[in-house]
PDB file of C-alpha atoms in Angstrom:
ATOM      1  CA  VAL A 465       0.000   0.000   0.000  1.00 85.00           C
ATOM      2  CA  GLN A 466       1.596   3.212  -1.120  1.00 93.00           C
ATOM      3  CA  LEU A 467       0.774   6.787  -2.051  1.00 96.00           C
ATOM      4  CA  GLN A 468       3.162   8.692  -4.279  1.00 96.00           C
ATOM      5  CA  ALA A 469       2.823  12.464  -4.450  1.00 97.00           C
ATOM      6  CA  SER A 470       4.354  14.523  -7.228  1.00 97.00           C
ATOM      7  CA  GLY A 471       4.033  17.796  -9.102  1.00 97.00           C
ATOM      8  CA  GLY A 472       5.568  20.262  -6.698  1.00 97.00           C
ATOM      9  CA  GLY A 473       8.034  22.902  -7.751  1.00 97.00           C
ATOM     10  CA  LEU A 474       8.888  26.573  -7.842  1.00 98.00           C
ATOM     11  CA  VAL A 475       6.266  28.960  -9.202  1.00 98.00           C
ATOM     12  CA  GLN A 476       5.740  32.712  -9.136  1.00 98.00           C
ATOM     13  CA  ALA A 477       2.895  34.240  -7.218  1.00 98.00           C
ATOM     14  CA  GLY A 478      -0.285  34.079  -9.263  1.00 98.00           C
ATOM     15  CA  GLY A 479       0.825  30.918 -11.016  1.00 98.00           C
ATOM     16  CA  SER A 480      -0.604  27.413 -11.001  1.00 98.00           C
ATOM     17  CA  LEU A 481       0.503  23.895 -10.205  1.00 98.00           C
ATOM     18  CA  ARG A 482      -1.223  20.539 -10.254  1.00 98.00           C
ATOM     19  CA  LEU A 483      -0.219  17.987  -7.673  1.00 98.00           C
ATOM     20  CA  SER A 484      -0.804  14.303  -8.273  1.00 98.00           C
ATOM     21  CA  CYS A 485      -1.118  11.447  -5.838  1.00 97.00           C
ATOM     22  CA  ALA A 486      -0.948   7.944  -7.281  1.00 97.00           C
ATOM     23  CA  ALA A 487      -1.989   4.952  -5.235  1.00 96.00           C
ATOM     24  CA  SER A 488      -0.666   1.415  -5.496  1.00 94.00           C
ATOM     25  CA  GLY A 489      -1.719  -1.679  -3.650  1.00 92.00           C
ATOM     26  CA  PHE A 490      -5.271  -0.527  -3.032  1.00 90.00           C
ATOM     27  CA  SER A 491      -8.187   1.132  -4.805  1.00 91.00           C
ATOM     28  CA  LEU A 492      -8.136   4.782  -3.855  1.00 91.00           C
ATOM     29  CA  ASN A 493     -11.737   5.283  -4.927  1.00 88.00           C
ATOM     30  CA  ARG A 494     -12.893   3.356  -1.835  1.00 89.00           C
ATOM     31  CA  TYR A 495     -11.217   5.753   0.579  1.00 92.00           C
ATOM     32  CA  PRO A 496     -11.781   9.321   1.669  1.00 94.00           C
ATOM     33  CA  VAL A 497      -8.744  11.324   0.575  1.00 96.00           C
ATOM     34  CA  ALA A 498      -7.265  14.651   1.497  1.00 97.00           C
ATOM     35  CA  TRP A 499      -4.379  16.967   0.866  1.00 98.00           C
ATOM     36  CA  PHE A 500      -2.420  18.439   3.736  1.00 98.00           C
ATOM     37  CA  ARG A 501       0.455  20.861   3.832  1.00 98.00           C
ATOM     38  CA  GLN A 502       3.142  21.743   6.299  1.00 98.00           C
ATOM     39  CA  ALA A 503       5.146  24.936   6.226  1.00 96.00           C
ATOM     40  CA  PRO A 504       8.445  25.237   8.133  1.00 92.00           C
ATOM     41  CA  GLY A 505       7.834  25.573  11.840  1.00 94.00           C
ATOM     42  CA  GLN A 506       4.108  25.010  11.487  1.00 95.00           C
ATOM     43  CA  GLU A 507       1.762  22.128  12.082  1.00 95.00           C
ATOM     44  CA  ARG A 508       0.425  20.025   9.254  1.00 96.00           C
ATOM     45  CA  GLU A 509      -2.933  21.400   8.136  1.00 97.00           C
ATOM     46  CA  GLY A 510      -5.692  19.892   6.059  1.00 97.00           C
ATOM     47  CA  ILE A 511      -6.479  21.947   2.987  1.00 98.00           C
ATOM     48  CA  ALA A 512      -8.754  19.823   0.781  1.00 98.00           C
ATOM     49  CA  TYR A 513     -10.882  16.725   1.206  1.00 96.00           C
ATOM     50  CA  HIS A 514     -12.794  14.442  -1.143  1.00 95.00           C
ATOM     51  CA  SER A 515     -15.236  11.876   0.161  1.00 92.00           C
ATOM     52  CA  TYR A 516     -15.219   8.369  -1.279  1.00 83.00           C
ATOM     53  CA  SER A 517     -18.898   8.425  -2.064  1.00 76.00           C
ATOM     54  CA  GLY A 518     -21.110  11.274  -3.150  1.00 72.00           C
ATOM     55  CA  GLY A 519     -18.188  13.356  -4.333  1.00 82.00           C
ATOM     56  CA  ASN A 520     -18.389  15.833  -1.464  1.00 91.00           C
ATOM     57  CA  THR A 521     -15.435  18.178  -1.208  1.00 95.00           C
ATOM     58  CA  TYR A 522     -14.294  20.494   1.554  1.00 96.00           C
ATOM     59  CA  TYR A 523     -11.572  23.108   1.674  1.00 97.00           C
ATOM     60  CA  LEU A 524      -9.628  25.188   4.097  1.00 97.00           C
ATOM     61  CA  GLN A 525     -11.096  28.668   3.888  1.00 97.00           C
ATOM     62  CA  SER A 526      -7.845  30.245   2.712  1.00 97.00           C
ATOM     63  CA  VAL A 527      -7.651  28.013  -0.375  1.00 98.00           C
ATOM     64  CA  LYS A 528     -11.349  27.887  -1.242  1.00 98.00           C
ATOM     65  CA  GLY A 529     -11.943  29.122  -4.768  1.00 98.00           C
ATOM     66  CA  ARG A 530      -8.257  28.711  -5.683  1.00 98.00           C
ATOM     67  CA  PHE A 531      -7.631  24.990  -5.126  1.00 98.00           C
ATOM     68  CA  THR A 532      -9.625  22.044  -6.457  1.00 98.00           C
ATOM     69  CA  ILE A 533      -9.353  18.430  -5.359  1.00 97.00           C
ATOM     70  CA  SER A 534     -10.441  15.753  -7.806  1.00 96.00           C
ATOM     71  CA  ARG A 535     -10.282  12.019  -8.335  1.00 94.00           C
ATOM     72  CA  ASP A 536      -9.240   9.983 -11.335  1.00 93.00           C
ATOM     73  CA  ASN A 537     -10.567   6.520 -10.618  1.00 91.00           C
ATOM     74  CA  ALA A 538      -9.315   5.099 -13.898  1.00 93.00           C
ATOM     75  CA  ASN A 539      -5.756   5.949 -12.892  1.00 95.00           C
ATOM     76  CA  ASN A 540      -6.227   5.338  -9.168  1.00 95.00           C
ATOM     77  CA  ALA A 541      -5.139   8.863  -8.388  1.00 96.00           C
ATOM     78  CA  VAL A 542      -6.207  12.095  -6.783  1.00 96.00           C
ATOM     79  CA  TYR A 543      -5.172  15.586  -7.840  1.00 97.00           C
ATOM     80  CA  LEU A 544      -4.916  19.041  -6.364  1.00 98.00           C
ATOM     81  CA  GLN A 545      -5.184  21.860  -8.876  1.00 98.00           C
ATOM     82  CA  MET A 546      -3.753  25.010  -7.339  1.00 98.00           C
ATOM     83  CA  ASN A 547      -4.383  28.362  -8.989  1.00 98.00           C
ATOM     84  CA  SER A 548      -3.608  31.933  -7.984  1.00 98.00           C
ATOM     85  CA  LEU A 549      -0.801  30.716  -5.773  1.00 98.00           C
ATOM     86  CA  ARG A 550       0.509  32.965  -3.026  1.00 98.00           C
ATOM     87  CA  PRO A 551       3.819  33.002  -1.163  1.00 97.00           C
ATOM     88  CA  GLU A 552       1.980  31.810   1.946  1.00 97.00           C
ATOM     89  CA  ASP A 553       1.077  28.607   0.086  1.00 98.00           C
ATOM     90  CA  THR A 554       4.731  27.582   0.249  1.00 98.00           C
ATOM     91  CA  ALA A 555       4.906  24.248   2.053  1.00 98.00           C
ATOM     92  CA  VAL A 556       5.434  20.532   1.672  1.00 98.00           C
ATOM     93  CA  TYR A 557       2.189  19.047   0.411  1.00 98.00           C
ATOM     94  CA  TYR A 558       1.022  15.572   1.374  1.00 98.00           C
ATOM     95  CA  CYS A 559      -1.791  13.370   0.158  1.00 98.00           C
ATOM     96  CA  ALA A 560      -3.531  11.063   2.580  1.00 97.00           C
ATOM     97  CA  ALA A 561      -6.205   8.385   2.594  1.00 96.00           C
ATOM     98  CA  ALA A 562      -8.347   7.106   5.441  1.00 94.00           C
ATOM     99  CA  ARG A 563      -9.472   3.514   5.910  1.00 90.00           C
ATOM    100  CA  GLY A 564     -13.175   3.224   6.343  1.00 76.00           C
ATOM    101  CA  ARG A 565     -15.655   5.990   6.868  1.00 79.00           C
ATOM    102  CA  LEU A 566     -14.535   9.403   8.055  1.00 84.00           C
ATOM    103  CA  LEU A 567     -16.868  11.934   9.585  1.00 84.00           C
ATOM    104  CA  THR A 568     -16.637  15.003   7.415  1.00 86.00           C
ATOM    105  CA  THR A 569     -16.386  17.157  10.524  1.00 89.00           C
ATOM    106  CA  LEU A 570     -13.042  15.461  11.226  1.00 93.00           C
ATOM    107  CA  TRP A 571     -11.477  15.686   7.787  1.00 95.00           C
ATOM    108  CA  ARG A 572      -8.876  18.233   8.787  1.00 95.00           C
ATOM    109  CA  PHE A 573      -7.329  16.103  11.514  1.00 95.00           C
ATOM    110  CA  ALA A 574      -4.190  14.359  10.292  1.00 95.00           C
ATOM    111  CA  ASP A 575      -4.477  11.518  12.810  1.00 94.00           C
ATOM    112  CA  LYS A 576      -7.664  10.312  11.082  1.00 94.00           C
ATOM    113  CA  TYR A 577      -5.695   9.205   8.013  1.00 96.00           C
ATOM    114  CA  ASP A 578      -3.929   5.885   7.654  1.00 94.00           C
ATOM    115  CA  TYR A 579      -1.908   6.230   4.468  1.00 95.00           C
ATOM    116  CA  TRP A 580       0.361   9.096   3.515  1.00 97.00           C
ATOM    117  CA  GLY A 581       2.362  10.093   0.510  1.00 96.00           C
ATOM    118  CA  GLN A 582       5.948  11.215   0.954  1.00 95.00           C
ATOM    119  CA  GLY A 583       5.310  14.903   0.358  1.00 95.00           C
ATOM    120  CA  THR A 584       6.124  17.242  -2.490  1.00 98.00           C
ATOM    121  CA  LEU A 585       7.555  20.728  -2.013  1.00 98.00           C
ATOM    122  CA  VAL A 586       5.730  23.746  -3.397  1.00 98.00           C
ATOM    123  CA  THR A 587       7.577  27.060  -3.334  1.00 98.00           C
ATOM    124  CA  VAL A 588       5.799  30.240  -4.380  1.00 98.00           C
ATOM    125  CA  SER A 589       8.021  33.248  -4.975  1.00 97.00           C
ATOM    126  CA  SER A 590       6.782  36.815  -4.644  1.00 94.00           C
TER     127      SER A 590
END
């Protein structure tokens, strides 16, 4: 069971990036998934969530309208499209999946997730 995150890099403020998270060893479409990020000296924070049924999505307020989480069941992957990037978005980004059901009120808590990708660094220059 593995998650592999990719797509990070250096981008200017206002630019866009798309992060990918590929799963192996299990079917990602059966799991709630989320993206987290962690900036230096800060705690890991949940920024986007996609339920495994119904297609419900939730976002951290500061990224709402700029970031979009989506699934690609055919490729067993989840994506995070990030537009209008800001310097404060600079962080290591992680994808995560939770076994079983996850109350949507708890989606932002990292300890609710069982599988994690290795992280991909996003740097936004001003």
